[in-house]
Amino acid sequence: MQLSIGPLTLPPFSARAPRTVALLLCFVGLIAAAPAQAPRFRDAALPLDERVEDLLSRLTLEEKIALVHADTKFTNAGVPRLGIPPLRMSDGPHGVREEISPDSWKPAGRTDDFATALPVGAALAATWNVDLARAYGGVIAAEARQRGKHIMLTPGVNIVRTPLGGRNFEYFGEDPWLASRFAVATIQGLQAGDVAACVKHFALNNQERYRGSIDVVVSERALRELYLPAFEAAVREAGVLSVMGAYNKYLGAHCCENDRLLNRILKGEWGFRGLVMSDWNAVHGTREAFLGGLDLEMGTRKPFDEFYFARPLLEAVKRGDLPLAPLDDKVRRNLRVLLATRALDGRAPGAMNTPEHQAVARQVAAESIVLLKNSADLLPLDLARVKTIAVIGDNATRLQCHAGGSSAIKALYEITPLAGIIERVGGRATVIHAAGYQPPVERGTGKIDAAGIAQTELDAAAEKAAANELIDRAVAAARLADVAIVVGGLNHGRDQDAEGADRLSLALPFGQDELIARVAAANPHTVVVLVAGSPVAMDPWLERPPSVVLAWYGGMEAGHALADVLFGDVNPSGKLPVTFPRRLADSPTHASGSVRNYPGENGRVFYDEDLLVGYRWFDAKAIEPLFPFGHGLSYTKFDFSPLRVSSTGSGADLRVTVECEVRNSGLRAGAEVVQLYIEPVGADVERPPQELKAFAKVALAPGESKPVRLTLDARSFATYDPTVSAWRVAAAAFRLHVGGSSRDRRQTVEFHPPAAVVLPR
Ligand code: BGC
């Protein structure tokens, strides 16, 4: 047998003299051993931690420093010497953001970064369908892989505390259980595709106004019971690989430098082993961030090698001012994420803009649409009877996906409401369009904020001049039509649903109250479609139009999804993830009218409403909301059978099952969201009157019944007890209410947890 090592052909071993053989063996050994000596960190078969330790042991101090701060807008430097790629990340949360220049916020000007624009976070939550959240995460993962991204800056899970919050549209609503279910499912969908999620913004980033400096004063219970659960579930249930610190302060320290939040709660109590990155330009000091639990500094407004975790950190470690061990821990966490995404092992190829991705976008958008009101069954529209349709409003033609701040997407295409309606009508009716209102012209100021948001100013004078004439024309169009559809609401412009600022009022902007009132007076068959990510006031006109639909920002398929619902191809099944108040003063954050509660005074904002956020407040204070949390109508009707409750285990092992039959008693197929709220009876501590603890979405053909099973555990009944720093269930009684919204409770059963219990942390 001849052994071949490249060009040299050797005789068989036996034919050679012993010394030659020994030498040759040595030579051959070296070559043959080469693959066996491939660094252990490259061996995909080894446990992740072993690979991380091996890689860490090979790094110089300078290389470690290069891993813990940004080297471009959205990467760190990697370790070129060892072939370790930069950790590449992208916004988030609604798809993969367009490519940004390495060292400025200017778009990179690429043509391969048109992406699938999914509906916004609030819309996803409004589906109450966690399977869709998993699919949503899967779409983003595939597109992220195609774009070479390791981390997607998604999901955003901050609780909607005020209806004015500029980023409410990105988040999963006002309830911690709902938000945590959507956080978990989105993260699972994403990370199953070898892309790390980055849950944000940890924590208490509940307003945009003063977001960089405001110090949140909140009780321990509200922190644990409302503001942290979605993050906790992201870590403990979904195994999220990264977390983004928030801009604001808590306990006097910025959240990206916050020992209590990052070291004690996140990494200590919850055992988080992934990496904590800063929000962009949210770090304020080397020592504070280094000891405060931050692992990766991003977006600081300085040259990259001047970042707090760049040269200043290198020098501090060299001088011995800061210890090496925490630096190693930070590097470990960065490497763990990189390796967990299989960045060194060859990930499956990605895919962009596939028909499947577009189908997910459309399904999420359609299932998110909430039918708020439908008196006289005006909807769904029947093209056998409707021959002229007036589509009125700026949002009928406005492209939304490319705006809103860091969540904007360079959509491959976007079907506007008008385009979707025209396509669906397909020439069977005449569609006429009138603008109805004109948002003020926004002029760029040439300034860009820390997050890369171009700053604008408004031309309010032009707005006033246009308003009357536009309304007159819209009314004329409505008179000509069998049905008028006003597509209004908010947009992603300045002071609307946009990052960097909160809204200034609950009212619909741009003169729409008058527009809607006059169109509805001119045509009794008026449908109002609201495109918005936050509650808006409707009292000035709500009595008049028979139908009101909340369509959110539905992503690139928004117009198709809206037409699906308006014409009855899809039966609406969305439910509100936030309460719609009648007026701002009805909502907890604004009830006092004091700046202390919003937006804050002397640098601090006090969450005095405590546990009573969202519907918890409206229930406790017996305030009638405009539309309650969980509300959403259907074109059919559902009946709920009496409940059966059973339980197994006790203490921390308690499992409670609540079962009922849901029946579609109408004539159309549809889906109902079965919602379970617990009401404590005789609790030994203050508790909200009811809290959502389980839900399930069930699709039913006309006349069909299905059993629905909802499960609860000890934590479902527990409150956080700051005196023992743990979750505790008092042996109180509970009423379990099941129904179609927080105010549409159909069936109730009593339940007594077998014994009081303190849950392990
Ligand atoms: C936002 C983050 C975003 C980051 C990067 C920040 O301004 O708060 O949500 O991920 O910018 O664009």
CSV table of C-alpha atoms and ligand atoms in Angstrom, one decimal, residues 73-74 90-93 97 100 105 153-154 156 167 170-171 198 200-201 205 208 211 244-247 277-281 298-299 405-407 449-453 499-500, ligand 1:
chain,number,residue,atom,x,y,z
A,73,LYS,CA,-23.0,50.6,15.0
A,74,PHE,CA,-24.2,47.0,15.3
A,90,SER,CA,-29.9,44.1,14.1
A,91,ASP,CA,-33.1,45.8,15.2
A,92,GLY,CA,-35.9,44.4,15.7
A,93,PRO,CA,-38.5,44.0,16.8
A,97,ARG,CA,-33.8,46.4,9.9
A,100,ILE,CA,-26.8,50.8,8.7
A,105,TRP,CA,-26.7,56.2,11.3
A,153,LEU,CA,-33.0,43.1,19.1
A,154,THR,CA,-36.4,41.8,19.8
A,156,GLY,CA,-39.8,44.6,23.3
A,167,ARG,CA,-43.3,53.0,21.8
A,170,GLU,CA,-43.7,48.0,19.9
A,171,TYR,CA,-44.8,46.3,23.1
A,198,CYS,CA,-32.4,40.3,22.9
A,200,LYS,CA,-35.6,44.8,25.8
A,201,HIS,CA,-35.6,47.3,27.6
A,205,ASN,CA,-38.7,51.9,30.3
A,208,GLU,CA,-40.1,58.0,26.0
A,211,ARG,CA,-36.1,58.3,28.8
A,244,MET,CA,-30.8,44.9,26.6
A,245,GLY,CA,-30.6,47.4,29.5
A,246,ALA,CA,-32.9,50.4,29.4
A,247,TYR,CA,-32.0,54.1,29.2
A,277,MET,CA,-25.9,44.7,26.2
A,278,SER,CA,-26.6,48.4,26.7
A,279,ASP,CA,-29.2,50.3,24.8
A,280,TRP,CA,-27.5,52.6,22.2
A,281,ASN,CA,-25.8,55.4,24.1
A,298,MET,CA,-23.2,49.6,22.3
A,299,GLY,CA,-24.0,52.9,20.6
A,405,GLY,CA,-37.7,54.8,15.0
A,406,SER,CA,-35.4,51.9,15.5
A,407,SER,CA,-38.2,49.4,14.7
A,449,ASP,CA,-30.6,61.7,18.1
A,450,ALA,CA,-28.6,59.0,19.9
A,451,ALA,CA,-30.8,56.2,18.5
A,452,GLY,CA,-30.4,57.5,14.9
A,453,ILE,CA,-33.8,59.1,14.8
A,499,GLU,CA,-39.7,56.3,19.4
A,500,GLY,CA,-38.1,59.2,21.2
B,1,BGC,C1,-33.6,51.7,21.1
B,1,BGC,C2,-33.4,50.2,21.0
B,1,BGC,C3,-32.7,49.9,19.7
B,1,BGC,C4,-31.4,50.6,19.6
B,1,BGC,C5,-30.6,50.3,18.4
B,1,BGC,C6,-32.3,52.4,20.8
B,1,BGC,O1,-32.6,53.8,20.7
B,1,BGC,O2,-34.1,52.1,22.3
B,1,BGC,O3,-34.7,49.6,21.1
B,1,BGC,O4,-32.6,48.5,19.6
B,1,BGC,O5,-31.7,52.0,19.6
B,1,BGC,O6,-31.2,50.9,17.2
